[in-house]
Coordinates of N, CA and C in Angstrom, one line a residue:
X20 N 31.8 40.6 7.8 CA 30.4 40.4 7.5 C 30.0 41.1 6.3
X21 N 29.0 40.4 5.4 CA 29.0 41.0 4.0 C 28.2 42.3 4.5
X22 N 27.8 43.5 3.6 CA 26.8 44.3 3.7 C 25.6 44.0 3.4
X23 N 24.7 44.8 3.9 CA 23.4 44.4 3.4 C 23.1 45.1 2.5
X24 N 22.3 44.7 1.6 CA 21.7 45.5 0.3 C 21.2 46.8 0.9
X25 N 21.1 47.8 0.1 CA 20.7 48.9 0.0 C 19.1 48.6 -0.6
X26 N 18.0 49.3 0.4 CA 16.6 49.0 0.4 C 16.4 49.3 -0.7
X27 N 16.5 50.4 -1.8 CA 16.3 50.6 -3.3 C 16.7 49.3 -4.4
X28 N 17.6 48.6 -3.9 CA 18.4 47.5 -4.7 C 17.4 46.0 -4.8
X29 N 16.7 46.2 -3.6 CA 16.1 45.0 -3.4 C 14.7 44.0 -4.1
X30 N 15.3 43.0 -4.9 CA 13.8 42.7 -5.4 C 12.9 41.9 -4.6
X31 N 12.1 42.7 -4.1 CA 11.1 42.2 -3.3 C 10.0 41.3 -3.8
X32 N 9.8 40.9 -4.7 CA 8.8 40.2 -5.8 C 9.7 38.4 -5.5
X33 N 11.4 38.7 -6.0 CA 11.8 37.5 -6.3 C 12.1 37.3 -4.7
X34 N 12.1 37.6 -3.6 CA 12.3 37.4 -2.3 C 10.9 36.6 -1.9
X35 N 10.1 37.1 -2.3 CA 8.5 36.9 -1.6 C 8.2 35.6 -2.8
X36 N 8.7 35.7 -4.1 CA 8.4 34.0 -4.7 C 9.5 32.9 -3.8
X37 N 10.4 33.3 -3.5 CA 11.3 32.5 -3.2 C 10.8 32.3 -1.3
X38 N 9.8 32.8 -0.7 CA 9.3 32.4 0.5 C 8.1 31.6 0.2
X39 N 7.8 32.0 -0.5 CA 6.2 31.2 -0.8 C 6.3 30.1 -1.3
X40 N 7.6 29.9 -2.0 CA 7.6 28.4 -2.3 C 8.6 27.5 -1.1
X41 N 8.8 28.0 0.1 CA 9.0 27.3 1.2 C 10.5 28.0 1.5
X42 N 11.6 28.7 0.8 CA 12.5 28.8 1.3 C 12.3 29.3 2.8
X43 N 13.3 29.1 4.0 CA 13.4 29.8 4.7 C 13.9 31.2 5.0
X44 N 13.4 31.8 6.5 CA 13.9 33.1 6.2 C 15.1 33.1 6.4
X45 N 15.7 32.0 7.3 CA 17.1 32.2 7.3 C 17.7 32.4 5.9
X46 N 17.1 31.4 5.4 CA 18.4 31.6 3.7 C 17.8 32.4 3.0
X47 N 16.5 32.7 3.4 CA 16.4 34.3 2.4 C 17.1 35.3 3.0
X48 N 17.6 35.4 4.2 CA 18.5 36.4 4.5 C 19.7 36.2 3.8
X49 N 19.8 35.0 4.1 CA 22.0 34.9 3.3 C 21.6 35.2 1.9
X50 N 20.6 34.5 1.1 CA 20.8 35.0 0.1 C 20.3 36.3 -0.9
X51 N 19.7 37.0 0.1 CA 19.0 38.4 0.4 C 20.1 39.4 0.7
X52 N 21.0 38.8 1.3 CA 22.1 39.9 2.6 C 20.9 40.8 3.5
X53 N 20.1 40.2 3.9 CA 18.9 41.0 4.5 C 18.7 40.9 6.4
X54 N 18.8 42.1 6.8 CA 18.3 41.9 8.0 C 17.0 41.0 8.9
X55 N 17.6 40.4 9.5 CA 16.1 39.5 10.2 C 15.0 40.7 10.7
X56 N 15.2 41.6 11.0 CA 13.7 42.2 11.1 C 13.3 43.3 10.0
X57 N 14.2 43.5 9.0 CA 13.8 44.0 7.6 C 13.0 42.8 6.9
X58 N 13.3 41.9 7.1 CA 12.5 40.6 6.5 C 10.8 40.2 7.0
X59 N 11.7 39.9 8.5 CA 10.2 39.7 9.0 C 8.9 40.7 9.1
X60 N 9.4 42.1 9.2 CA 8.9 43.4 9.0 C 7.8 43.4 7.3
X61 N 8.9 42.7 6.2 CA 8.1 43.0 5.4 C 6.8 41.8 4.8
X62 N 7.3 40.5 5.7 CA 6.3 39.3 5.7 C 5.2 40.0 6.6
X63 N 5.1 40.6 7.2 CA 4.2 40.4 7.9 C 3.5 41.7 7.9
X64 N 4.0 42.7 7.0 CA 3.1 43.9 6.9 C 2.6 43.7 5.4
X65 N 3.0 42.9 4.6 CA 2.7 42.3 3.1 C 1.7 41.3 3.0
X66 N 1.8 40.2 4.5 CA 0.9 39.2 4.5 C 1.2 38.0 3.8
X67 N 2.6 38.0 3.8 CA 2.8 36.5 2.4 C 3.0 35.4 3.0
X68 N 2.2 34.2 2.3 CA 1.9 33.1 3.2 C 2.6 31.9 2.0
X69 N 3.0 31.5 2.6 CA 3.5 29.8 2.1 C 2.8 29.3 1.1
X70 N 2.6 28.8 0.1 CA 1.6 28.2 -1.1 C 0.9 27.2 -0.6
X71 N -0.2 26.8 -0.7 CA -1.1 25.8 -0.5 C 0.1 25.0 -0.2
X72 N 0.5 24.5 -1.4 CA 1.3 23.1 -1.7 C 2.5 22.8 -0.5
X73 N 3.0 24.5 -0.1 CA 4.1 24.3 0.7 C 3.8 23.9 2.0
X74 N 2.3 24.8 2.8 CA 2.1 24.6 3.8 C 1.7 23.1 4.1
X75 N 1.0 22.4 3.2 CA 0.8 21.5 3.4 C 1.8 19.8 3.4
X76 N 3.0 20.4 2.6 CA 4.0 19.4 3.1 C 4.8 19.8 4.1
X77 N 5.1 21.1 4.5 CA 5.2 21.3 6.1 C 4.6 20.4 6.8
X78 N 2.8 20.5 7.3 CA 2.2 19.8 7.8 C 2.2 18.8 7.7
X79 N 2.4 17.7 6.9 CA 2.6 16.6 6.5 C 3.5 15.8 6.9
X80 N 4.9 16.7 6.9 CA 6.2 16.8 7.4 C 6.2 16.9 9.0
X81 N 5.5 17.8 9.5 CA 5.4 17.7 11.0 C 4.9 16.6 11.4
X82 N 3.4 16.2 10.9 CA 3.0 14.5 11.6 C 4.0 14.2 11.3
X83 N 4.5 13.6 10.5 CA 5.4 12.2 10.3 C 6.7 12.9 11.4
X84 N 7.2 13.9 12.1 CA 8.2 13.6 12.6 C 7.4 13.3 14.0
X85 N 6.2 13.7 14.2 CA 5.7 13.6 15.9 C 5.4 11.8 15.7
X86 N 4.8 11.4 14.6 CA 4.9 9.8 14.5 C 5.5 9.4 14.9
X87 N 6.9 9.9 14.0 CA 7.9 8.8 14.5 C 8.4 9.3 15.7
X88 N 8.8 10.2 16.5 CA 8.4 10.8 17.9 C 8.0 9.7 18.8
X89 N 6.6 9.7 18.7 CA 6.2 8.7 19.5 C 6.9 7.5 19.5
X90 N 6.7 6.8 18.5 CA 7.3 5.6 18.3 C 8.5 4.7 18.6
X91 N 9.2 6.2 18.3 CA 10.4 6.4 19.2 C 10.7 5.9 20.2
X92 N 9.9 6.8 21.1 CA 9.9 7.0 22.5 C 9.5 5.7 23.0
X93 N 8.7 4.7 22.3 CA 7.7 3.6 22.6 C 8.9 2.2 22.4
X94 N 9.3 2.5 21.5 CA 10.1 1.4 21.0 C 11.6 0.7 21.8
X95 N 12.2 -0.7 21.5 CA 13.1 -0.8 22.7 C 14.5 -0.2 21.9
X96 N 15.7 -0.6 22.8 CA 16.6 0.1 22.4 C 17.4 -0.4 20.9
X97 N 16.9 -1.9 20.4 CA 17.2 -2.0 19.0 C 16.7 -1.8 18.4
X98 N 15.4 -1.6 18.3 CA 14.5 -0.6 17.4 C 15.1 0.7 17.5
X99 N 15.1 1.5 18.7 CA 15.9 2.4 18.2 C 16.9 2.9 17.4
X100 N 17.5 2.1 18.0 CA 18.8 2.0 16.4 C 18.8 2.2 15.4
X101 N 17.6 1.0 15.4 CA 17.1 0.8 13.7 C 16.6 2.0 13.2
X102 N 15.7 2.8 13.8 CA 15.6 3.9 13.4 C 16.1 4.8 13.0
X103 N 17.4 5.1 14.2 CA 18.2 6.3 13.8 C 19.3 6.0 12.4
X104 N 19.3 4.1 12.1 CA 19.7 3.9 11.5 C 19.5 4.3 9.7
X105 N 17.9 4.1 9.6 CA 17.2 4.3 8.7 C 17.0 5.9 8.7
X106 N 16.8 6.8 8.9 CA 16.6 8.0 9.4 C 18.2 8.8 9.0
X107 N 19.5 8.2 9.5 CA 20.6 8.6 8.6 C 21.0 8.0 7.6
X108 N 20.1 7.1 7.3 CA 20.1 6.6 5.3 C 19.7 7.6 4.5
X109 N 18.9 7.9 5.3 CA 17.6 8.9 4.2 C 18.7 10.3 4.3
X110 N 19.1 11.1 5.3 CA 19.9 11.7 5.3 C 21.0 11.8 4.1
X111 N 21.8 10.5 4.5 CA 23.2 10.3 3.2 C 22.4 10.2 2.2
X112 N 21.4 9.6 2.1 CA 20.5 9.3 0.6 C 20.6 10.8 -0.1
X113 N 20.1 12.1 0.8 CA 19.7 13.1 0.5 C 21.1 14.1 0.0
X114 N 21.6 13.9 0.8 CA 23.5 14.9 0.3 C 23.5 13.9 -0.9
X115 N 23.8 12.7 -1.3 CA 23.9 12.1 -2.4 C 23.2 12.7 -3.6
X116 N 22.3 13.2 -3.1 CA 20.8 13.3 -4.5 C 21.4 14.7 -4.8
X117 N 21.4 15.3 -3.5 CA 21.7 16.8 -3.8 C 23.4 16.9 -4.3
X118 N 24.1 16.5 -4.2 CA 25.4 16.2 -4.8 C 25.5 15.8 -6.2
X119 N 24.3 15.0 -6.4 CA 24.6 14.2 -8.1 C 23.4 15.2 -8.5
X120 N 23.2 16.2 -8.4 CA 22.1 17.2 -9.1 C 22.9 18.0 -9.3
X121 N 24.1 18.8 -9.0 CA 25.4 19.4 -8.5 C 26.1 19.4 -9.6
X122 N 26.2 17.9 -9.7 CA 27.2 17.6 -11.2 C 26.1 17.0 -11.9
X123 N 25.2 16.9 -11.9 CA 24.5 16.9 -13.3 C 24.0 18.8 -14.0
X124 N 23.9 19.2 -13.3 CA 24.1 20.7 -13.7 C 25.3 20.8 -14.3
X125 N 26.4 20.3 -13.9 CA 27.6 20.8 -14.4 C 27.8 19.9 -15.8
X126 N 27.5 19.0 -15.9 CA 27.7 18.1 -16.9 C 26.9 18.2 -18.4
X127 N 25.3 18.8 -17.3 CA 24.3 19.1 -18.8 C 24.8 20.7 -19.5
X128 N 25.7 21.8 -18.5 CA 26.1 22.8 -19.4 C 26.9 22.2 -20.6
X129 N 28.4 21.7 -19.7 CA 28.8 21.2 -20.9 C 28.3 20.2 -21.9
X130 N 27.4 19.7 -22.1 CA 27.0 18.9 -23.4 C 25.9 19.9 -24.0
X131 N 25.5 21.1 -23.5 CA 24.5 21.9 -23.9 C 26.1 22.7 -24.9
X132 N 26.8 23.6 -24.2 CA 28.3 23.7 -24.6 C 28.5 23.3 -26.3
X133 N 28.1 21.9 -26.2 CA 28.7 20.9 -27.3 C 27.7 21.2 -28.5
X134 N 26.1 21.1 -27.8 CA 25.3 21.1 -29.2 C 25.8 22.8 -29.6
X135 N 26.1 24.0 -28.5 CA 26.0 25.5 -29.0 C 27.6 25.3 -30.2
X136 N 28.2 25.0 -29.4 CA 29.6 25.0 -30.4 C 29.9 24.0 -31.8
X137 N 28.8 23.1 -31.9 CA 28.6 22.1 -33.0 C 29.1 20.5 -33.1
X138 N 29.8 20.6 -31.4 CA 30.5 19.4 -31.4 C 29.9 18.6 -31.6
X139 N 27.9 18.2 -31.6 CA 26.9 17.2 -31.8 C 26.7 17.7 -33.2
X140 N 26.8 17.0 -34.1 CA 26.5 17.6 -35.9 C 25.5 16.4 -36.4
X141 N 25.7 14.7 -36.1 CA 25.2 14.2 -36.6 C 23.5 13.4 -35.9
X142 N 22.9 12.7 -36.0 CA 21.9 12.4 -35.4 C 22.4 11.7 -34.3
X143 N 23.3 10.9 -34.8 CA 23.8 10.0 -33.9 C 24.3 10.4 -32.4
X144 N 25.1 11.7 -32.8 CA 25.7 12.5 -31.8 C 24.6 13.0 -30.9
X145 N 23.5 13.7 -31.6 CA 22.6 14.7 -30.9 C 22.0 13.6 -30.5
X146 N 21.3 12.4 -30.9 CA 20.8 11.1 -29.6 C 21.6 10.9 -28.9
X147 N 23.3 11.0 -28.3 CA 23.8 10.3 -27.5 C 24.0 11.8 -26.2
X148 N 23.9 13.2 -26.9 CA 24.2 13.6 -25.9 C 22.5 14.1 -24.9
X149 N 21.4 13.8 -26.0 CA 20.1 13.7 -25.3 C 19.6 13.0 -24.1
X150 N 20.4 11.4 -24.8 CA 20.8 10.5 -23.7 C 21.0 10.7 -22.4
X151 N 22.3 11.3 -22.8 CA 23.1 11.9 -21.7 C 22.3 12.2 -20.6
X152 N 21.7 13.7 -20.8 CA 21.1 14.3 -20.3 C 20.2 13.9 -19.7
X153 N 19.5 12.6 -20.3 CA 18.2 12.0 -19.6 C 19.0 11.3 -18.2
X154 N 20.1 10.6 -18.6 CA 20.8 9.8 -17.7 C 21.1 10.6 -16.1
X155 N 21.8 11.7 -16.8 CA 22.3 12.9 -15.6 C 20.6 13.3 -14.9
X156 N 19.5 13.3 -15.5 CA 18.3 13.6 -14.8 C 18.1 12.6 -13.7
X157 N 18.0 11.6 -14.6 CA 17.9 10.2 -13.7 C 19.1 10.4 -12.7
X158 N 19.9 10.3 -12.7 CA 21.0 10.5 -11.0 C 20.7 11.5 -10.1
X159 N 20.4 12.6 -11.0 CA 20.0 13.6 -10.0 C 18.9 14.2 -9.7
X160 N 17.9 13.3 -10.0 CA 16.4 12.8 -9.5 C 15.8 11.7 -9.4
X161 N 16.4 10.7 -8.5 CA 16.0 9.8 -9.2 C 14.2 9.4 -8.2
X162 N 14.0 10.5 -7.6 CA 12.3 10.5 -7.0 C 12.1 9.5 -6.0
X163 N 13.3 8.9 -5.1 CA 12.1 7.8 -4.4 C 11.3 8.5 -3.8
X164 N 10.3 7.7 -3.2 CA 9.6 8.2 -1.9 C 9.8 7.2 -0.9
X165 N 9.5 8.2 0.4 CA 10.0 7.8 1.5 C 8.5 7.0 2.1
X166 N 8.1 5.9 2.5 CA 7.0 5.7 3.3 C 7.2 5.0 4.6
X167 N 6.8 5.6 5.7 CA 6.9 4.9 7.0 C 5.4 4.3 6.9
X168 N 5.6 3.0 7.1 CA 4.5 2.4 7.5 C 5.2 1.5 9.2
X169 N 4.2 0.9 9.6 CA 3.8 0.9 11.1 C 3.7 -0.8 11.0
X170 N 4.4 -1.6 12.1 CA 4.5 -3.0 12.0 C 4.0 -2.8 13.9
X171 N 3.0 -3.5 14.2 CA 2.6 -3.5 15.6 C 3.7 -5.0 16.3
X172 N 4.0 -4.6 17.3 CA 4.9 -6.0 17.8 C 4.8 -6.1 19.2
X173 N 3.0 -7.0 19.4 CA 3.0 -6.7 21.1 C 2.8 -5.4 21.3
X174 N 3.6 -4.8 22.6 CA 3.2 -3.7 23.3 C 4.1 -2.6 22.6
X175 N 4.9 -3.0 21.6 CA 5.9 -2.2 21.3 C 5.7 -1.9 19.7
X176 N 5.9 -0.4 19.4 CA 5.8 0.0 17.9 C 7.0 0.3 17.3
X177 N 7.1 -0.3 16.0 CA 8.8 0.0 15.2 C 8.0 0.8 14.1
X178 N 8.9 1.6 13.8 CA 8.8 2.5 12.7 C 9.3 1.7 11.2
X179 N 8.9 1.5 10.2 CA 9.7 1.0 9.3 C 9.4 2.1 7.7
X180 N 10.9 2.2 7.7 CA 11.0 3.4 6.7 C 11.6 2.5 5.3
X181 N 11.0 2.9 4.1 CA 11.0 2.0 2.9 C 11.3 3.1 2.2
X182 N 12.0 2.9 0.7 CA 12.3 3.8 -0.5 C 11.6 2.8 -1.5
X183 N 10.7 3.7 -2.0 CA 9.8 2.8 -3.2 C 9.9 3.7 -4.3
X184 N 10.2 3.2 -5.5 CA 10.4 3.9 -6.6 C 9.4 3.8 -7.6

């Protein structure tokens, strides 16, 4: 088991940005090496709350799972399907995104690499590896958004989950 930081060592500033903008405490512990009640001890005698922005895609995040919850529950058993089907799209969709963000980090060093060392000298070069970089953005963001909207069918509610770009 790793050690824990020594309480002098600790930056408490980049711990408390890195909660406010939604991390969890779990992974501020792993990447803290921090005790669960050295942590929650210091949230809660400090007062530090989630950013507007974060609390409210939480909440946002909560309806939509009690939505589809319901709907769930309401729906027959090939709608079900369908849902859990769509539901582990969005899943694989997401290891995908977060994967191709992974190696586009790895790919924009090296072409960053290329302009520090001179291997880009001409215009031509320095457009293609700008390119680049736009391209590797584009893969490893490429923003859909997710919208469930609601098809009534009779006594029975299906969830329908769409990627709109």
């Amino acid at each position: 088991m790793r050690a824990m930081m020594a309480k002098a060592n600790i930056n408490w500033q980049d711990i408390r940005n890195d909660y406010e903008r939604g991390m969890s405490q779990a992974e501020l512990r792993k990447k803290y090496s921090l005790s669960p009640s050295t942590l929650a001890t210091k949230i809660k005698r400090d007062g530090w709350e989630l950013s507007q922005e974060q609390s409210t895609n939480i909440k946002a995040f909560g309806d939509s799972l009690a939505k589809i919850s319901q709907d769930y529950s309401q729906a027959t058993q090939t709608q079900k399907a369908e849902i859990i089907n769509r539901i582990n799209t969005i899943i694989d969709d997401s290891e995908i995104m977060a994967s191709n963000r992974h190696l586009a980090k790895r790919f924009q060093a090296r072409i960053l690499d290329g302009f520090n060392d001179g291997m880009f000298e001409s215009s031509k070069d320095i457009k293609a590896g700008t390119s680049a970089l736009k391209d590797l953005e584009y893969i490893a963001n490429p923003k859909p958004s997710v919208e469930v909207n609601q098809s009534q069918s009779q006594a029975n509610t299906l969830i329908k989950i769409e990627f709109v770009e």
